[in-house]
Coordinates of N, CA and C and ligand atoms in Angstrom, one line a residue:
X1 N 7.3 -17.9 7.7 CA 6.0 -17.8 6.9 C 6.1 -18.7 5.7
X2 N 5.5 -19.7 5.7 CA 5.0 -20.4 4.6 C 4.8 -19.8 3.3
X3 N 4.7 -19.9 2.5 CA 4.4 -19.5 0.3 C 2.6 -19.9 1.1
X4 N 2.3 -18.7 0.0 CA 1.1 -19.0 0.0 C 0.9 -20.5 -1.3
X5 N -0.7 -21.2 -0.6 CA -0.5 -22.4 -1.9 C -1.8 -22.0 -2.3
X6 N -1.9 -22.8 -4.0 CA -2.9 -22.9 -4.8 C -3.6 -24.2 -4.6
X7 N -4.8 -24.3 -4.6 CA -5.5 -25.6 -4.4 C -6.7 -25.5 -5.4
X8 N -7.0 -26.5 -5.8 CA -8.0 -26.8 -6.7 C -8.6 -28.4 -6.4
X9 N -10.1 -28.0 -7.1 CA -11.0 -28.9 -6.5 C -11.3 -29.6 -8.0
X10 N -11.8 -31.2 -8.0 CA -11.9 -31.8 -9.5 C -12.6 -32.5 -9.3
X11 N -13.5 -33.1 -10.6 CA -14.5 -34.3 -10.4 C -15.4 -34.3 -10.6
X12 N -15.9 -35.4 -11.1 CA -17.4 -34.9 -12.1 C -18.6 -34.2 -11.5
X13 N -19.3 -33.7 -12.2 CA -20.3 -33.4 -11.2 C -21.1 -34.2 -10.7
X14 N -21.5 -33.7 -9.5 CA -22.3 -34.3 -8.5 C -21.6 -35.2 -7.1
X15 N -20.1 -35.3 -7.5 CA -19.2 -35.8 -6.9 C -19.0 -34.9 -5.3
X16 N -19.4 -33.8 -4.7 CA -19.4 -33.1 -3.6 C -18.6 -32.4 -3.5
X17 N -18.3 -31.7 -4.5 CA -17.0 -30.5 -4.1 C -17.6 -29.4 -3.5
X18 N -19.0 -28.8 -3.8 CA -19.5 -27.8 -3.7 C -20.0 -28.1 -1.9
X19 N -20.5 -29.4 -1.9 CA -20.8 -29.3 -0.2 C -20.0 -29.4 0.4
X20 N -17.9 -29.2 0.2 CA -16.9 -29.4 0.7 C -16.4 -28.1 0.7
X21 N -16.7 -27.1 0.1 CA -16.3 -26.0 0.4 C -16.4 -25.1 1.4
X22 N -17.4 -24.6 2.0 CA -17.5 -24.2 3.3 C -16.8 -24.9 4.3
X23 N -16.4 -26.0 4.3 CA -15.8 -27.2 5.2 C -14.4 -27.1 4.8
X24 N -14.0 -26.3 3.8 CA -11.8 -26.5 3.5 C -12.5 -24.6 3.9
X25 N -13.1 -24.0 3.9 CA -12.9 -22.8 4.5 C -13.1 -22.4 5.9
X26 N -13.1 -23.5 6.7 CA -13.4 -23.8 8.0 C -12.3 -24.0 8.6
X27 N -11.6 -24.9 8.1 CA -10.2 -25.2 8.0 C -8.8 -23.8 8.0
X28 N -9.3 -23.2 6.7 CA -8.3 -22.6 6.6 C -8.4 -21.4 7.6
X29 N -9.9 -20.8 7.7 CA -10.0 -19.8 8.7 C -9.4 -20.4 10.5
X30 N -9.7 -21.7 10.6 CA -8.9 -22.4 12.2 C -7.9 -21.7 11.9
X31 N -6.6 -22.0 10.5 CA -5.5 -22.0 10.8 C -5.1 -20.3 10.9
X32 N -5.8 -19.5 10.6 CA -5.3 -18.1 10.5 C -5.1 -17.9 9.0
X33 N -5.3 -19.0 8.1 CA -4.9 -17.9 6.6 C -5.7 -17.0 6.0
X34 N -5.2 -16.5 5.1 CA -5.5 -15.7 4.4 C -6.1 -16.2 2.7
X35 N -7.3 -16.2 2.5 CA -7.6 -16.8 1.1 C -8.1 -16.0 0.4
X36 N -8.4 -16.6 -0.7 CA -9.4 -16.3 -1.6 C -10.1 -17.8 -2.5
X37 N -11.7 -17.9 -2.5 CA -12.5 -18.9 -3.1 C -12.5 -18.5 -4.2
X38 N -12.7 -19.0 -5.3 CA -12.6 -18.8 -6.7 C -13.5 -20.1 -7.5
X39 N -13.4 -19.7 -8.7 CA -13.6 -20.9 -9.7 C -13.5 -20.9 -10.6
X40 N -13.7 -21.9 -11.6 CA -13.6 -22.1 -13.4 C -14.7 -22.5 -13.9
X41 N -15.1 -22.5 -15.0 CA -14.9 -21.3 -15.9 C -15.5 -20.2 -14.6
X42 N -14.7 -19.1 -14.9 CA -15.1 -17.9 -14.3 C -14.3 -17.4 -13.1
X43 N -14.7 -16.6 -12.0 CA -14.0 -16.1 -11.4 C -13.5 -14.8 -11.6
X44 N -13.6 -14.0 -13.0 CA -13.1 -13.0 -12.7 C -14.4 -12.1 -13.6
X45 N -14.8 -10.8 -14.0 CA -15.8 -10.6 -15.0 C -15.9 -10.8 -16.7
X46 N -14.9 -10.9 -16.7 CA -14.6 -11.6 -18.6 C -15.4 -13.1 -18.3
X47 N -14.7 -13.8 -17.1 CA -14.9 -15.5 -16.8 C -16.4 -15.6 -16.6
X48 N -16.8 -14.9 -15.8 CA -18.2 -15.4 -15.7 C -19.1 -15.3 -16.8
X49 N -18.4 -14.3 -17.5 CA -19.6 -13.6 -18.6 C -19.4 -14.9 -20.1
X50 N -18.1 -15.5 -19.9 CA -17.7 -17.4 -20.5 C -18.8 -18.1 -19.8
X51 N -18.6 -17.9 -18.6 CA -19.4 -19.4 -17.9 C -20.1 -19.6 -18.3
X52 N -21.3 -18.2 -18.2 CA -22.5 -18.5 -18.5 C -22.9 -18.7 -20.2
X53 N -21.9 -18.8 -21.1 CA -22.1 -18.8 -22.6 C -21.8 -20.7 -22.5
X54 N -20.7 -20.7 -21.6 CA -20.4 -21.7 -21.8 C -21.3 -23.4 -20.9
X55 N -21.9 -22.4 -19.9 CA -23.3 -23.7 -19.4 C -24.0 -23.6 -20.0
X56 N -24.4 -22.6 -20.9 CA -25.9 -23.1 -21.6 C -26.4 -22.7 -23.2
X57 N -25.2 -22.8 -24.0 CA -25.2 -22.3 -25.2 C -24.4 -24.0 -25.6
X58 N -24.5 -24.5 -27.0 CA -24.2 -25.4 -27.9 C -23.2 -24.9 -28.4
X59 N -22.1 -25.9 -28.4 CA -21.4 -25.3 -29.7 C -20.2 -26.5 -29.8
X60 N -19.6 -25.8 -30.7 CA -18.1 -26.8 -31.1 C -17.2 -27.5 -29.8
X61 N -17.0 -28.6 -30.4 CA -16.1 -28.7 -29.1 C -14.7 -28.3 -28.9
X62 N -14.2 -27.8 -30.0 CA -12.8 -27.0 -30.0 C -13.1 -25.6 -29.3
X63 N -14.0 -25.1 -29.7 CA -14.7 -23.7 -29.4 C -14.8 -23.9 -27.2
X64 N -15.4 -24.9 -27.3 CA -15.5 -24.9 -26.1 C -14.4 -24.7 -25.1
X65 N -13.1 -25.4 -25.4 CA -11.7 -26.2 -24.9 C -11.1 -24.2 -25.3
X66 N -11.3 -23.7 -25.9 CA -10.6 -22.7 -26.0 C -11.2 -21.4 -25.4
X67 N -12.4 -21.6 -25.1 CA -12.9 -20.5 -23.9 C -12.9 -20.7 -23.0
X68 N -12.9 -22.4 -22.7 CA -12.7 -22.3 -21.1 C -10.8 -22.0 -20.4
X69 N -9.9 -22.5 -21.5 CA -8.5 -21.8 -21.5 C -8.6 -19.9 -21.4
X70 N -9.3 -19.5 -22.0 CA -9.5 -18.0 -22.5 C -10.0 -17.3 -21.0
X71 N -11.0 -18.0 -20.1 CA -11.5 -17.8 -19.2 C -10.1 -18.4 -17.8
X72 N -9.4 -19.4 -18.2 CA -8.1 -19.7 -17.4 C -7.2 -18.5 -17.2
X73 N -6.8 -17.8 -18.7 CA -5.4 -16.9 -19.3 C -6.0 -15.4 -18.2
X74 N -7.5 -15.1 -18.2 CA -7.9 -13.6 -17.5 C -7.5 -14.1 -16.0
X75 N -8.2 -15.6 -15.5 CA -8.3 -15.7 -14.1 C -6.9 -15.8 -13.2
X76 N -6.2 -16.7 -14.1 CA -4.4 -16.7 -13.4 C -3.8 -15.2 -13.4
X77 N -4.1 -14.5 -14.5 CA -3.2 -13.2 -14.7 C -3.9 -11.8 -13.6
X78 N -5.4 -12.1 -13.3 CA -5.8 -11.7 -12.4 C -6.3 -11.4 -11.4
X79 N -6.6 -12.5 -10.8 CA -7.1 -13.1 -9.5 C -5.8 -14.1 -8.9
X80 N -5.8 -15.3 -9.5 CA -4.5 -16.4 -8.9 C -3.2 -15.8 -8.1
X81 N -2.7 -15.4 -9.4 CA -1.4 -14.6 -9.3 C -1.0 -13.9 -8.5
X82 N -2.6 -12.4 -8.9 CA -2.5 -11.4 -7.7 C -2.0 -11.5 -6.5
X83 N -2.8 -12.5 -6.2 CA -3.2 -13.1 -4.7 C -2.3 -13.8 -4.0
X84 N -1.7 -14.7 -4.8 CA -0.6 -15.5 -4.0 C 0.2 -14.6 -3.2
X85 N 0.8 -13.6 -5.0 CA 1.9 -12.6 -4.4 C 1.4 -11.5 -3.3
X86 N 0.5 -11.6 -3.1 CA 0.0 -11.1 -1.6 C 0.4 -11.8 -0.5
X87 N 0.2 -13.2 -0.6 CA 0.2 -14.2 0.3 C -1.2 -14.9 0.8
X88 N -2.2 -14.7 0.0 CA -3.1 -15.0 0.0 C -3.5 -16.1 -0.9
X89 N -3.6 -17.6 0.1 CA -4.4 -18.4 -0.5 C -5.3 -19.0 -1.7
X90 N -5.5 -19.2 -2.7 CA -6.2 -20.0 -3.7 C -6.8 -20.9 -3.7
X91 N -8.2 -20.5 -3.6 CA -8.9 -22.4 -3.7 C -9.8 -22.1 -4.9
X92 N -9.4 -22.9 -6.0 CA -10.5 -22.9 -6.9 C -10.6 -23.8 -7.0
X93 N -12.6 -23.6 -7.1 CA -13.5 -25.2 -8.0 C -13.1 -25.0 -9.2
X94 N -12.4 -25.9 -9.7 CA -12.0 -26.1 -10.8 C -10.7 -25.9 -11.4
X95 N -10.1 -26.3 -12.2 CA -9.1 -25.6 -13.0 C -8.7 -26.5 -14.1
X96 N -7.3 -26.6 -14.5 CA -6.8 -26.8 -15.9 C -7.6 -28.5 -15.8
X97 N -7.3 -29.3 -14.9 CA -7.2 -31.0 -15.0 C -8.8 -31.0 -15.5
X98 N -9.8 -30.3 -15.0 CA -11.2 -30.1 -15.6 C -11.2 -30.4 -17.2
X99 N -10.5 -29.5 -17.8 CA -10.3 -29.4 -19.4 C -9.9 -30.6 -19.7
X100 N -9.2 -31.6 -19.5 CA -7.9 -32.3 -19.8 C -9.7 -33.7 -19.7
X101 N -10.5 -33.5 -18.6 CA -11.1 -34.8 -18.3 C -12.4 -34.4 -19.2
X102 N -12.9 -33.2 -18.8 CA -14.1 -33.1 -20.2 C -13.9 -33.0 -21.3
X103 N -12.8 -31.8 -21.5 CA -12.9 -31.4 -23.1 C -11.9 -32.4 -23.8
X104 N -11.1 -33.0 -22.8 CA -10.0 -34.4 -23.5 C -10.8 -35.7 -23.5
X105 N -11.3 -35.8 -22.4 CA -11.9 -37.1 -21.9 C -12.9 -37.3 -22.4
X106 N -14.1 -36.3 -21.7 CA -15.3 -36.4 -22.7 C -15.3 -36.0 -23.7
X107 N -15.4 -35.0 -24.6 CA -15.2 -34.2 -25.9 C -14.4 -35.0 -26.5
X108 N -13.1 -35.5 -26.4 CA -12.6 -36.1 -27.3 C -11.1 -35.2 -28.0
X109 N -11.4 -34.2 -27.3 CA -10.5 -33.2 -27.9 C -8.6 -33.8 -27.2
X110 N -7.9 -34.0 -28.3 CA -6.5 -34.5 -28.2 C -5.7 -34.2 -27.6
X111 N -5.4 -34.9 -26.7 CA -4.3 -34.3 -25.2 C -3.6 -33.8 -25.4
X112 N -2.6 -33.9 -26.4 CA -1.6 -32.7 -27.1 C -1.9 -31.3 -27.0
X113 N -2.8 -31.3 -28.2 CA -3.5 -29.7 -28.4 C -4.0 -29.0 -26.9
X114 N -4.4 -29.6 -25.7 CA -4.7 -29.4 -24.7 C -3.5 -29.0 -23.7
X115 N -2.3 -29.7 -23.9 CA -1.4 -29.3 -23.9 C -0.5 -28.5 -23.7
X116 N -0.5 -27.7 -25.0 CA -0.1 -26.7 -25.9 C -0.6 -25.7 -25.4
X117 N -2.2 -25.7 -25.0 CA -2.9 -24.5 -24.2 C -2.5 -24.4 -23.4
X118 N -2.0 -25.5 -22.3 CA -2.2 -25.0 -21.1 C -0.7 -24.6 -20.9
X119 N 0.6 -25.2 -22.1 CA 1.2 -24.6 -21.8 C 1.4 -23.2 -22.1
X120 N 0.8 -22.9 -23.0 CA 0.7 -21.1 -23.4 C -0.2 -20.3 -22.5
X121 N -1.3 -21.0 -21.8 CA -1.6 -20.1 -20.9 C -0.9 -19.9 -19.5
X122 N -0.1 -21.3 -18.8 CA 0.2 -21.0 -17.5 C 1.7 -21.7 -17.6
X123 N 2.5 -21.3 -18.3 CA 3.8 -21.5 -18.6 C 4.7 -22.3 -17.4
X124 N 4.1 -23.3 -17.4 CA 4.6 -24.0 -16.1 C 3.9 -23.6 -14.7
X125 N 3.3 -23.1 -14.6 CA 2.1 -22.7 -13.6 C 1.3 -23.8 -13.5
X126 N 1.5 -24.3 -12.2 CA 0.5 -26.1 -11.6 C 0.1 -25.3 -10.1
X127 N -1.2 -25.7 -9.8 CA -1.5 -26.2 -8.5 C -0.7 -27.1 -7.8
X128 N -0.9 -26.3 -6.6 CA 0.3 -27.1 -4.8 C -0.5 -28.3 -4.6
X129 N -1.4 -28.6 -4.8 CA -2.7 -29.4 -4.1 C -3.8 -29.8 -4.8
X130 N -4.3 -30.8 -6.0 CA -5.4 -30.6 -6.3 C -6.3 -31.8 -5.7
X131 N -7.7 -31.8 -5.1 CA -8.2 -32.6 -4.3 C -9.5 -33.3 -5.8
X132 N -8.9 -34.6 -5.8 CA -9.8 -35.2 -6.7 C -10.6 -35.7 -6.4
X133 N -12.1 -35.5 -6.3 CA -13.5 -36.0 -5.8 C -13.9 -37.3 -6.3
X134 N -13.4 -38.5 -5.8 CA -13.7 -39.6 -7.2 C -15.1 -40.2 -6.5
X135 N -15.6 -40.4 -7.5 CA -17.0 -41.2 -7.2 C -17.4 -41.7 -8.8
X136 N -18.3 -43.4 -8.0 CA -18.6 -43.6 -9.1 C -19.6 -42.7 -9.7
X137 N -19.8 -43.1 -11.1 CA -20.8 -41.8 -12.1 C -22.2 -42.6 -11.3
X138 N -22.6 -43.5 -11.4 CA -24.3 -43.7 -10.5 C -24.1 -43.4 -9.3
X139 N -23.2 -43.4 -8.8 CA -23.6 -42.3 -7.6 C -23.6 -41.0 -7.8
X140 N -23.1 -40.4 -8.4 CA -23.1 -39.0 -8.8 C -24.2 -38.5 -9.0
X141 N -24.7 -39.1 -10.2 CA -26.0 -39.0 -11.1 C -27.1 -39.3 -10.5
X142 N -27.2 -40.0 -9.5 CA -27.8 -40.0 -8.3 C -28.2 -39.0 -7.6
X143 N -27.5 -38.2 -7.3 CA -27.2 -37.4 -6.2 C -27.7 -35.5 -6.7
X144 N -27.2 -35.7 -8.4 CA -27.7 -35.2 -9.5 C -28.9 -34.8 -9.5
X145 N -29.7 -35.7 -9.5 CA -31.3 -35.7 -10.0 C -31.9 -35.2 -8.5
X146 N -31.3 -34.9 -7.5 CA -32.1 -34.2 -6.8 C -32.1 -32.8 -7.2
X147 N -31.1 -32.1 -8.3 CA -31.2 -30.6 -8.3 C -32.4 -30.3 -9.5
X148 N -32.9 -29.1 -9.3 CA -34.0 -29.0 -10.4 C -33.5 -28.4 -11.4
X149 N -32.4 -27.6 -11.3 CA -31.7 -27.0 -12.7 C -30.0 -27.5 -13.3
X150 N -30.1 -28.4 -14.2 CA -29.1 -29.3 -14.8 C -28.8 -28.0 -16.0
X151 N -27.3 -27.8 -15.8 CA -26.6 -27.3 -17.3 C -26.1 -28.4 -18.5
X152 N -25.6 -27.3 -19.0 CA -25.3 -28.1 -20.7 C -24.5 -29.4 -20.2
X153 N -23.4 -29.5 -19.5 CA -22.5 -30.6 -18.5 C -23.0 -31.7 -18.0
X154 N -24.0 -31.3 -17.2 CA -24.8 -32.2 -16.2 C -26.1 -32.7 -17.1
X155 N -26.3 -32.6 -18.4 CA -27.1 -33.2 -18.8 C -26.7 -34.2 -20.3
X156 N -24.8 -34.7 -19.7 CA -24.4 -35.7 -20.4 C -24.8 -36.9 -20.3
X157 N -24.3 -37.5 -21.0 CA -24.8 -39.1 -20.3 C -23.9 -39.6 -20.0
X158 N -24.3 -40.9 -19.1 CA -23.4 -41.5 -18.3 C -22.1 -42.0 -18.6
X159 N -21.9 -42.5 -20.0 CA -21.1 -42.5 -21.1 C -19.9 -41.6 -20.8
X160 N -20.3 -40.6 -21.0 CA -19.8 -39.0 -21.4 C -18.8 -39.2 -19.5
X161 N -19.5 -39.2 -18.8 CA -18.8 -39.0 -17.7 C -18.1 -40.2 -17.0
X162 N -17.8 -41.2 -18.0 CA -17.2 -42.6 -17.7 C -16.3 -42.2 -18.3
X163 N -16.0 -41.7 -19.2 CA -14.7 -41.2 -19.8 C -13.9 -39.9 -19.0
X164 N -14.9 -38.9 -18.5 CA -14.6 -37.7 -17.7 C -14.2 -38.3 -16.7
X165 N -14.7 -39.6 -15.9 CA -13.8 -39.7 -14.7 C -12.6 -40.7 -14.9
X166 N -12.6 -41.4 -16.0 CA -11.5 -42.0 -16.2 C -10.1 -41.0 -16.6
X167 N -10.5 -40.1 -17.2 CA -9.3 -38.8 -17.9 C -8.5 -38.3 -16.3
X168 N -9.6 -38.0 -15.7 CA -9.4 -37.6 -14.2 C -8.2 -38.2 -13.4
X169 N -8.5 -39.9 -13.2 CA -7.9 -40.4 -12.7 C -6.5 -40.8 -13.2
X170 N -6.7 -40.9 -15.1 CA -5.1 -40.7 -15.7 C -4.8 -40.0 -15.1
X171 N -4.9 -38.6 -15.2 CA -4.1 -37.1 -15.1 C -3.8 -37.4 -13.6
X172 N -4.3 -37.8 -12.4 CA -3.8 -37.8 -11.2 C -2.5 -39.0 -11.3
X173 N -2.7 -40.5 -11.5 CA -1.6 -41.1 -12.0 C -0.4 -40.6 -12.6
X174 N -0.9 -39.6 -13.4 CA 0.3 -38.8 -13.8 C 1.4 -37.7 -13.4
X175 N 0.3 -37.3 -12.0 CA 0.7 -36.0 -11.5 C 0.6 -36.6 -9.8
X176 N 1.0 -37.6 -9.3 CA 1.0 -38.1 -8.0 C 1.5 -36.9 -7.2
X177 N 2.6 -35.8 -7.5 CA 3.1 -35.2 -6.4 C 1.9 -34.2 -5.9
X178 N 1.1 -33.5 -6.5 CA -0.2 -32.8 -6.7 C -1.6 -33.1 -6.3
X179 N -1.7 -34.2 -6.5 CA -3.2 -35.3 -6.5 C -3.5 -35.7 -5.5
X180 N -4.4 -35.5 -4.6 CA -5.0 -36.6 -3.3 C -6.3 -37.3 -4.0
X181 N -6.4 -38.3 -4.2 CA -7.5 -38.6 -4.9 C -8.6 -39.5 -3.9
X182 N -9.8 -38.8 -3.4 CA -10.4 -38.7 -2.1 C -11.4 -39.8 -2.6
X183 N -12.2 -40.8 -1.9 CA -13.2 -41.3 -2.3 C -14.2 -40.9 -1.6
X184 N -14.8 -39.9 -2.7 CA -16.5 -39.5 -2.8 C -17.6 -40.3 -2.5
X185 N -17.8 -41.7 -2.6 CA -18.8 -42.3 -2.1 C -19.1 -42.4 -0.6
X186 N -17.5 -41.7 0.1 CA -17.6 -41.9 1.9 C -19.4 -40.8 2.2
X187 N -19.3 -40.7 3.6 CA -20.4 -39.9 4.4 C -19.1 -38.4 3.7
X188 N -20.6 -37.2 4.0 CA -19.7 -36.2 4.0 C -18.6 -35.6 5.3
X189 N -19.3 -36.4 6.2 CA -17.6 -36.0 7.7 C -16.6 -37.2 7.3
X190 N -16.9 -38.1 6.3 CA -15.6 -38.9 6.6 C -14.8 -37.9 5.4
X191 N -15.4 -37.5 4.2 CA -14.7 -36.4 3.4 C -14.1 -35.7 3.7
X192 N -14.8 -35.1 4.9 CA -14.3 -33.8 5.7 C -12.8 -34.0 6.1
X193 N -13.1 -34.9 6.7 CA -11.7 -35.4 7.6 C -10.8 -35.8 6.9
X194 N -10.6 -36.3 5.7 CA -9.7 -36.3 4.8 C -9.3 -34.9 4.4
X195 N -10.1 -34.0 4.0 CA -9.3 -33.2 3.4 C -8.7 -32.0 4.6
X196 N -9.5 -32.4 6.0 CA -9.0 -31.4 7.2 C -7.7 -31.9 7.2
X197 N -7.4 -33.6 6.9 CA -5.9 -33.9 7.5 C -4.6 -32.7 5.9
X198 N -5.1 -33.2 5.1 CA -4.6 -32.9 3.7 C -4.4 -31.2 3.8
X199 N -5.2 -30.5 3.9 CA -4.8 -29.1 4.1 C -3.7 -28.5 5.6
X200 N -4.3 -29.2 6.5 CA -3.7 -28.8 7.7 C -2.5 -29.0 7.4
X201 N -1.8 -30.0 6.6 CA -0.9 -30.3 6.5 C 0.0 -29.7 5.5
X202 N -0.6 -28.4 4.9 CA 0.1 -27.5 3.9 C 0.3 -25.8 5.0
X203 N -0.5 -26.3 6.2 CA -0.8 -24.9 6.7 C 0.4 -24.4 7.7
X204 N 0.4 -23.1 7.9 CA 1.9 -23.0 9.0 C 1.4 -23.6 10.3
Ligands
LIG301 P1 -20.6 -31.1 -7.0 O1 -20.4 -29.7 -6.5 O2 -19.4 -31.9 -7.0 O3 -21.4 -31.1 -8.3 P2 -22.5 -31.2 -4.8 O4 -21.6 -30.8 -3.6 O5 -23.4 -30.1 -5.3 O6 -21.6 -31.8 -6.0 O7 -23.3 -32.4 -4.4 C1 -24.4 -33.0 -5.2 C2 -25.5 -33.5 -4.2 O8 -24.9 -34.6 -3.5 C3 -26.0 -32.5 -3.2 O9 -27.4 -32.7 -3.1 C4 -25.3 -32.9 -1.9 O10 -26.0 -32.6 -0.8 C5 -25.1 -34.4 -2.1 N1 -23.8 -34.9 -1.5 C6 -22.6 -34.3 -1.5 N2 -21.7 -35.0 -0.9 C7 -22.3 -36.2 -0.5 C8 -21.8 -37.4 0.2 N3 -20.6 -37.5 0.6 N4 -22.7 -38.3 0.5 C9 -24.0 -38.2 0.1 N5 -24.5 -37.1 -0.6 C10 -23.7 -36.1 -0.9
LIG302 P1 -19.0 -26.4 -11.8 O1 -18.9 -25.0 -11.4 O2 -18.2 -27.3 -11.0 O3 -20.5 -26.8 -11.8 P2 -21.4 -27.3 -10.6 O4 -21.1 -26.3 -9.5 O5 -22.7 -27.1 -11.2 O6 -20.9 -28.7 -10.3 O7 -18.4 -26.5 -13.3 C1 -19.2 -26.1 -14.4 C2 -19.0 -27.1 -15.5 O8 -17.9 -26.8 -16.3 C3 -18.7 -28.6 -15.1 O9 -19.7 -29.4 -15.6 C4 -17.4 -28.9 -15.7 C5 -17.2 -27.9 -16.8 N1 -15.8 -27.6 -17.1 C6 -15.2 -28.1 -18.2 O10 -15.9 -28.8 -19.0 N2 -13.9 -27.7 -18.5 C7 -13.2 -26.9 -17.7 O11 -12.0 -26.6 -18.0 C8 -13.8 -26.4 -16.5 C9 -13.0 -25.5 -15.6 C10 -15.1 -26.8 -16.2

């Protein structure tokens, strides 16, 4: 029997993580595993009751970088964790490399200090797999404006998410053993197929 693995999904919004999920849960259910879907900010009841302060309320950008960590420290300690040591699967939309491209990349907030958090919250604790959704930002933003309700995030500018997908693509340069970095502008079955080959390939 295989370790159970952690997987995480990344990339700006509008990039198709969300219409890829049913489709890596298609996957894992072929193979027989055992999961759990999750996400950031949130995922657990402290987390969501962040999210939602954190999609549609103003505030500091330090303030921000440390709730969405605050909403990381409840979800590793009780959902992630849990679950592995069960043997059950992890797929979260989202996680730490999120922080590192908005709140570092866009926000501005200093890699270091970001750092520091993540090492005080997951003390060497990384994702087995994180699947990076890259797409250019006009296609994104594109794809964007068909939804009728935009949060605090999705109503950056294009600016803002030139920098968020550049942070992105550092941090996978940095972290090659972890990173599959998928290109988002394919059809959604050529996605599919990328990431059917990429998981099957973690599966027993
Ligand atoms: P995210 O979760 O990354 O913000 P979504 O999965 O919600 O993005 O996708 C945003 C929009 O783009 C949706 O309307 C979705 O149908 C569309 N979309 C997703 N993937 C693709 C793709 N590969 N090609 C064209 N449109 C896509
Ligand atoms: P997400 O659930 O992916 O939104 P959607 O499903 O609408 O695409 O993520 C919510 C927002 O939170 C997204 O804009 C990115 C932002 N975010 C951060 O800024 N930092 C983080 O650490 C995380 C986890 C998310």
């Amino acid at each position: 029997m295989r370790k159970a693995r952690f997987i995480t999904l990344e990339g700006i919004d509008g990039a198709g993580k969300s219409t890829q999920m049913p489709k890596i849960e298609a996957v894992l259910k072929s193979h027989g595993v055992e999961y759990v879907m999750t996400r950031e900010p949130g995922g657990t009841p402290v987390g969501e009751k962040l999210r939602e302060i954190l999609l549609h309320q103003a505030m500091e950008p330090e303030t921000e970088a440390l709730m969405m960590f605050a909403s990381r420290a409840e979800h590793i300690a009780t959902v992630i964790k849990p679950a592995l040591e069960k043997g059950k699967w992890v797929i979260s939309d989202r996680f730490t490399d999120a922080s590192f491209a908005y709140q570092g990349g866009g926000r501005g907030i200093p890699f270091d200090r970001l750092e520091n958090l993540e090492q005080w919250v997951q003390k060497g604790f990384q994702p087995d797999l994180t699947l990076l959704f890259d797409v250019p930002v006009e296609i994104a933003r594109k794809r964007l404006s068909k939804n009728e309700s935009l949060d605090r995030f999705e109503h950056e500018r294009e600016a803002f998410f030139e920098r968020v997908r550049k942070a992105y693509l550092d941090r996978a340069s940095r972290h090659p053993e972890r990173f599959l970095v998928m290109d988002s502008s394919l059809s959604i079955e050529a996605i599919h197929a990328g990431i059917e080959q990429a998981i099957s390939s973690l599966c027993p």
